[in-house]
Short mmCIF file of C-alpha atoms in Angstrom, two decimals:
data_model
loop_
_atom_site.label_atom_id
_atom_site.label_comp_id
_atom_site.label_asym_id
_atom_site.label_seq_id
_atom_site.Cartn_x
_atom_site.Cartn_y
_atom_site.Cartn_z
CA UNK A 1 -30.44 -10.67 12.80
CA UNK A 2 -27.10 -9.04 14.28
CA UNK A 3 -25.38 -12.02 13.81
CA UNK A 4 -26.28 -12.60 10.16
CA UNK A 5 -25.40 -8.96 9.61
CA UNK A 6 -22.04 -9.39 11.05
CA UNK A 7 -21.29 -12.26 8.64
CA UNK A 8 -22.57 -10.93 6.04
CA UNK A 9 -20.31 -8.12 6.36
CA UNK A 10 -17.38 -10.26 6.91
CA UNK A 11 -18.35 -12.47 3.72
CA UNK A 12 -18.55 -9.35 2.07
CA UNK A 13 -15.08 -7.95 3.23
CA UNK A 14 -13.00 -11.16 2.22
CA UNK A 15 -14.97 -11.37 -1.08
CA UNK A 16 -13.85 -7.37 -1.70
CA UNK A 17 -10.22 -8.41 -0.76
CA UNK A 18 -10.19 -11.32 -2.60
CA UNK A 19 -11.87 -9.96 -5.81
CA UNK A 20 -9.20 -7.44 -5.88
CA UNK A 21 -7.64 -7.10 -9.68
CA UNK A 22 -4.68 -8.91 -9.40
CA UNK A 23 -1.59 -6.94 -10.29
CA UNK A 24 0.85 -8.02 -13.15
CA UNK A 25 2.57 -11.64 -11.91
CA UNK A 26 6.40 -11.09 -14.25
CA UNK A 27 8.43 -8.50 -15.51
CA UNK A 28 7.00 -7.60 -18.96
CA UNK A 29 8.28 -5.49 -21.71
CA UNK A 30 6.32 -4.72 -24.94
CA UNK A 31 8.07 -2.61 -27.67
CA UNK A 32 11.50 -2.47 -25.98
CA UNK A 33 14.12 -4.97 -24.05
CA UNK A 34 16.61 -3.97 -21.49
CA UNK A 35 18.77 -4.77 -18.63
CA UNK A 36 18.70 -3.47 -14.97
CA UNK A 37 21.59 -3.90 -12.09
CA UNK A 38 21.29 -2.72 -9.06
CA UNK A 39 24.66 -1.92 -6.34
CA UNK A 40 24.34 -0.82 -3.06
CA UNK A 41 26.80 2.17 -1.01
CA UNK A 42 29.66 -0.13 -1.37
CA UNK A 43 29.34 -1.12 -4.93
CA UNK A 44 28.61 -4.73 -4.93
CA UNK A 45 25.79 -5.78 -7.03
CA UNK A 46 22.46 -6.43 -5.38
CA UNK A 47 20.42 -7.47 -7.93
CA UNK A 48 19.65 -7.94 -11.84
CA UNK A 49 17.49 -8.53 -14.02
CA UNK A 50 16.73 -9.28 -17.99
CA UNK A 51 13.07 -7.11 -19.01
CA UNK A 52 11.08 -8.79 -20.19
CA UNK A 53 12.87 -12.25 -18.37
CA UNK A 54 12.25 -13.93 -15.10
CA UNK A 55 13.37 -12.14 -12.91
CA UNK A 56 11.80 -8.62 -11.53
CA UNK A 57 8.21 -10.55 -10.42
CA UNK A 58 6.26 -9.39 -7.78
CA UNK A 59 7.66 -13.62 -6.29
CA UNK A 60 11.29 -12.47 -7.22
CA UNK A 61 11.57 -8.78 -7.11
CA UNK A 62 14.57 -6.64 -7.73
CA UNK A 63 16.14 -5.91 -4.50
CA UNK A 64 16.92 -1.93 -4.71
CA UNK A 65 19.21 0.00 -2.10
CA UNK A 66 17.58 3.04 -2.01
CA UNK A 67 21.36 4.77 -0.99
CA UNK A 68 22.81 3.18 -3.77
CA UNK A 69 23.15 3.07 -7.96
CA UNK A 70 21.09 1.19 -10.79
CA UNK A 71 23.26 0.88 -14.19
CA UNK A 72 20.63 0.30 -17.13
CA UNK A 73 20.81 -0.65 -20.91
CA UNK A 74 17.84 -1.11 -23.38
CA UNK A 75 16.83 -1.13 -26.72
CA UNK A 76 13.44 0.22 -28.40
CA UNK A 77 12.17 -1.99 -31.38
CA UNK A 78 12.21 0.93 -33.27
CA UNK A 79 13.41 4.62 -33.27
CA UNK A 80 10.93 6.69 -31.36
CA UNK A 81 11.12 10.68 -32.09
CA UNK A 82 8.62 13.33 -30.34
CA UNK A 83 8.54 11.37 -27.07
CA UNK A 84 7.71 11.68 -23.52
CA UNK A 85 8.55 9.22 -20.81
CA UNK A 86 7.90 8.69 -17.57
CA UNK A 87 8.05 6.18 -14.79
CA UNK A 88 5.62 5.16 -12.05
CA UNK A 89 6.24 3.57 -8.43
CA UNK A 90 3.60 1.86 -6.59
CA UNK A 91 1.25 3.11 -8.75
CA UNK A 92 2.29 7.05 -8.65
CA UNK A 93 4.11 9.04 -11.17
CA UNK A 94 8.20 9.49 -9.71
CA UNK A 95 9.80 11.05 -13.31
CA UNK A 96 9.20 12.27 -16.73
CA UNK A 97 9.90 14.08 -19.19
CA UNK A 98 10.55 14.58 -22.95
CA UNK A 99 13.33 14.09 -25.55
CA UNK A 100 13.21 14.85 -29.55
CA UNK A 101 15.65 11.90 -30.03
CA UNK A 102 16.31 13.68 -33.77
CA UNK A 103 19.25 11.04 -34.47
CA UNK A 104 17.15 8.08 -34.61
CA UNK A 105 18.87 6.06 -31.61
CA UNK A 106 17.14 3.10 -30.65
CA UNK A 107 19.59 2.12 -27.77
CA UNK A 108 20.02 3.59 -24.63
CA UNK A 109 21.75 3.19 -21.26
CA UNK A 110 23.21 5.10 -18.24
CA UNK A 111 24.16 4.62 -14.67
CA UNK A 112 21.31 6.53 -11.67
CA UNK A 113 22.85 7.35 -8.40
CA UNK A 114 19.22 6.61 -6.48
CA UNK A 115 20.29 9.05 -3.07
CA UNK A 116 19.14 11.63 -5.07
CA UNK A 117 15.60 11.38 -5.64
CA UNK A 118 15.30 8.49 -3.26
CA UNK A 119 17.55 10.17 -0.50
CA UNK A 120 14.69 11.57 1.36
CA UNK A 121 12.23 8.40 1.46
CA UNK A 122 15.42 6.04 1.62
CA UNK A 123 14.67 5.35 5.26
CA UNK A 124 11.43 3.81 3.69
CA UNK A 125 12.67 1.59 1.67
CA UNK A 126 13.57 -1.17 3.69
CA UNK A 127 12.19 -4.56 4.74
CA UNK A 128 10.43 -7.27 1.97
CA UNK A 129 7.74 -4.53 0.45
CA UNK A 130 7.09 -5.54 -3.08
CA UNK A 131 6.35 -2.35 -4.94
CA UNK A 132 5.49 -2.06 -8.86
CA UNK A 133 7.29 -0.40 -11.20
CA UNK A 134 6.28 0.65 -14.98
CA UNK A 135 8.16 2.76 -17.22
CA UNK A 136 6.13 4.15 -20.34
CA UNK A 137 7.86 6.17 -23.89
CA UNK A 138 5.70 7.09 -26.42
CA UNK A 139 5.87 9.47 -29.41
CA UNK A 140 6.20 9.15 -33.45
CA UNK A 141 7.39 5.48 -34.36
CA UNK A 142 6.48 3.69 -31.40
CA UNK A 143 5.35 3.31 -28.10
CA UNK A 144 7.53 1.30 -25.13
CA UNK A 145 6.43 0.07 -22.06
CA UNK A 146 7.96 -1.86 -19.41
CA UNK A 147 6.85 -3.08 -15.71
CA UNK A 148 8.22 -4.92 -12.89
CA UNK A 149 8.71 -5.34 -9.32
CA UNK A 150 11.16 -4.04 -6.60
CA UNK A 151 11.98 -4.39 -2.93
CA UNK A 152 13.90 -2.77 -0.56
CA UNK A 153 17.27 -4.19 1.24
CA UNK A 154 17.35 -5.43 5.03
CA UNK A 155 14.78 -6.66 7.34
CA UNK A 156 11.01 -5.77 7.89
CA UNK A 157 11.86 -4.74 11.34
CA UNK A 158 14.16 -2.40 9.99
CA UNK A 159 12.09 -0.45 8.60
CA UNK A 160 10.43 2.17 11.00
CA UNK A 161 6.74 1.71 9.00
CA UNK A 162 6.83 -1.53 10.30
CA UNK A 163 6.90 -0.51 13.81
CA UNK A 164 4.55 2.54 12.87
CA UNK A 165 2.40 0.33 12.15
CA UNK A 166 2.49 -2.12 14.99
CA UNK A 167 1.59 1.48 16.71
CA UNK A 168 -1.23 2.27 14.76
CA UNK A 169 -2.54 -1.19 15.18
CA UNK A 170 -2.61 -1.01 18.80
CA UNK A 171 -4.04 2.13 19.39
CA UNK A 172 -7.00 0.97 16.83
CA UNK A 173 -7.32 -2.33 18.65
CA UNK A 174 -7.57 -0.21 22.02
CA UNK A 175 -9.95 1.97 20.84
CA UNK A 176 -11.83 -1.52 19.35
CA UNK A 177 -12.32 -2.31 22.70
CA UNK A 178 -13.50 1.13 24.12
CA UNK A 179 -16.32 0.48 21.59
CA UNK A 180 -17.35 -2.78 23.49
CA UNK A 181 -16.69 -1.35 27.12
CA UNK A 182 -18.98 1.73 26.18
CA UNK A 183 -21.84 0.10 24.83
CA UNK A 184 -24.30 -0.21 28.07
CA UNK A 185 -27.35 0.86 28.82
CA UNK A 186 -27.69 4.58 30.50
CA UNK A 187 -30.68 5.93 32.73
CA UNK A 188 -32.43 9.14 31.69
CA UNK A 189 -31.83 8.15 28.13
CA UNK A 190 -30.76 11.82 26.10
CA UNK A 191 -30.20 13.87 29.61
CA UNK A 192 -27.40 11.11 30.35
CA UNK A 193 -26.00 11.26 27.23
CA UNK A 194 -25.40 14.98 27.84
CA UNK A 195 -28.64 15.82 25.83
CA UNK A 196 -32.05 17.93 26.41
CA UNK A 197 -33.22 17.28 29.30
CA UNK B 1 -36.89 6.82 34.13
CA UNK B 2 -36.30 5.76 30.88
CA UNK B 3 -33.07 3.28 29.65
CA UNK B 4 -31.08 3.98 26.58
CA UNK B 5 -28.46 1.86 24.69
CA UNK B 6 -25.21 3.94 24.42
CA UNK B 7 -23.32 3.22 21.35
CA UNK B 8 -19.82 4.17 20.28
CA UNK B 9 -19.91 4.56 16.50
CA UNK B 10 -17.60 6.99 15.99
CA UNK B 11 -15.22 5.02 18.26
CA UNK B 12 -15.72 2.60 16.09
CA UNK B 13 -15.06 4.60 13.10
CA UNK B 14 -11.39 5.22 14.34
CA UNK B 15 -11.06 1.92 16.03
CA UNK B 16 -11.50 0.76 12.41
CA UNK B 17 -9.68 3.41 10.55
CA UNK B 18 -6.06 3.15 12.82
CA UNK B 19 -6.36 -0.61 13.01
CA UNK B 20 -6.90 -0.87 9.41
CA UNK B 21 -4.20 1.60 8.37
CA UNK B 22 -1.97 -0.27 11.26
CA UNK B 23 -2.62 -3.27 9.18
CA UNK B 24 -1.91 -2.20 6.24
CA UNK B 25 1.51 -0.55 7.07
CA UNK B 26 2.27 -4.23 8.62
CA UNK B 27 1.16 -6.08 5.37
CA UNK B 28 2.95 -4.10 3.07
CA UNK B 29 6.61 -3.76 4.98
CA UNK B 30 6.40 -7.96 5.46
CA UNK B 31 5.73 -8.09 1.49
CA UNK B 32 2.68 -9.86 1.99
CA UNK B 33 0.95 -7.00 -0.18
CA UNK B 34 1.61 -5.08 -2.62
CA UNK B 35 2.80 -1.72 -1.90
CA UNK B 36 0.37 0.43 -3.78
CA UNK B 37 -2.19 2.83 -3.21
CA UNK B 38 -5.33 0.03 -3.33
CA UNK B 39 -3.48 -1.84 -0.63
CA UNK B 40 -3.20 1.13 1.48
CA UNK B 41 -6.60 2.60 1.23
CA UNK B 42 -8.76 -0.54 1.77
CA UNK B 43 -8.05 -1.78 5.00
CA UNK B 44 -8.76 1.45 6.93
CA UNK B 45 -11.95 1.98 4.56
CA UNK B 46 -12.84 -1.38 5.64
CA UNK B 47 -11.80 -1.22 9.27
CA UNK B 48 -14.13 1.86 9.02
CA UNK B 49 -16.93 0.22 8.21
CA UNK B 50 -16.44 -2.73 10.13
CA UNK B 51 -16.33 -0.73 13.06
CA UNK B 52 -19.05 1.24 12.75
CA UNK B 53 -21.20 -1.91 12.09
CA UNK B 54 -19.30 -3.63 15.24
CA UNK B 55 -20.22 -0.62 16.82
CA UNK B 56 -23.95 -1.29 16.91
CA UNK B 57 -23.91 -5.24 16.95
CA UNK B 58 -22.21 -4.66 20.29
CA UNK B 59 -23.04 -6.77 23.18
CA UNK B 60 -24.71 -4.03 26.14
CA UNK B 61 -22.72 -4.24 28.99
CA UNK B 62 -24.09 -4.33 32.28
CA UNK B 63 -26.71 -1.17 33.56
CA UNK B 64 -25.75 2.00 34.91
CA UNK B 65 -28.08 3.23 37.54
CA UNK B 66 -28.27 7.00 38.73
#
């Protein structure tokens, strides 16, 4: 009966895992089209990419150095007025805002020096974590929406998560076997137990 | 004198919970993950329940005698 119990629970756990919803596979854009560089401290290009295109997939991410710049360019299929923007990372809301755009432009573009509002996670965002990235305008004459995938610069061991969690690991997989080592059988049943006599 | 089984489910809960999270952390810095909030959240929820379960499908070890 225990046994059947345990493997039903592990059946269960790979089936929850596996069943998962499966996150976007490319860079998409609907609406819009742009382009996205990305430098590091030094200046020298890390990575680019064409939205919608090939690149920017959770198989080829965007490398990103967290210290250092993105330069962007895009285009909106058609002049959107009244908007609000924002843009998500891993699934949680990083920016937004809202713009009247009362000319009509349908082209934008600028340059983001990233050790601002990266500069206190930067030391995060290292090693080969793929993270997801959307970016969402919408107001009168359109909506745009783009999403993609980025990864941090150097190695996985250079990131101090990695080693956090090597930590964490451990001290569950200790505990794991406290479980084991303190399952016996006491005398005196509750009274051992530090219950009613 | 009676015997009673001691079990450790609340060991197990944390055994579960840190070696999940540890896991996760792991996963998602080697890019074998994700990094989002589903990735994070459902290996300790699942090492939680695992080790509770683990907890009471334990083998007893030995007999302690007073």
């Amino acid at each position: 009966m225990r046994r059947r119990l345990v493997l039903l629970t592990l059946v269960g756990t790979v089936a929850a895992v596996v069943a998962l919803p499966a996150a976007a596979l490319a860079a998409e854009a609907d609406g819009c089209s742009g382009t996205v560089a990305t430098y590091d401290t030094s200046g020298s290009e890390v990575g680019a990419v064409d939205v919608p295109g090939d690149g920017g997939t959770q198989a080829d991410p965007l490398p990103v150095d967290a210290k250092g710049t993105v330069v962007w360019s895009g285009t909106t299929d058609a002049a959107i007025t009244n908007a609000t923007w924002s843009v998500t990372v891993g699934g949680v809301r990083v920016a937004g805002g809202a713009f009247d755009n009362a000319e009509g432009e349908t082209a934008y573009g600028g340059t983001e020096d990233l050790s601002g509002p990266l500069g206190p996670v930067a030391w995060a965002l290292r090693g080969g974590m793929v993270i997801p990235v959307s970016g969402t305008i919408t107001g009168d004459g359109g909506t745009c929406r783009a999403s993609g995938w980025i990864t941090g610069t150097g190695s996985a061991t250079s990131s101090p998560i990695f080693f956090a969690g090597l930590g964490i690991g451990v001290v569950g997989i200790l505990m794991g076997v406290g479980v084991f080592a303190g399952t016996k059988v006491v005398a005196g049943g509750a009274a051992a137990a530090g219950g009613a006599p | 004198m009676s015997a009673e089984v001691r079990r450790r489910p609340v060991l197990g809960f944390f055994a579960g919970l840190f070696f999940g999270l540890g896991l996760a952390l792991v996963l998602i810095v080697l890019g074998a993950v994700p990094t989002t909030w589903v990735w994070l959240a459902v290996p300790p929820i699942v090492g939680m329940v695992l080790g509770v379960v683990l907890a009471y499908v334990a083998p007893v070890r030995g007999a302690k005698t007073s």
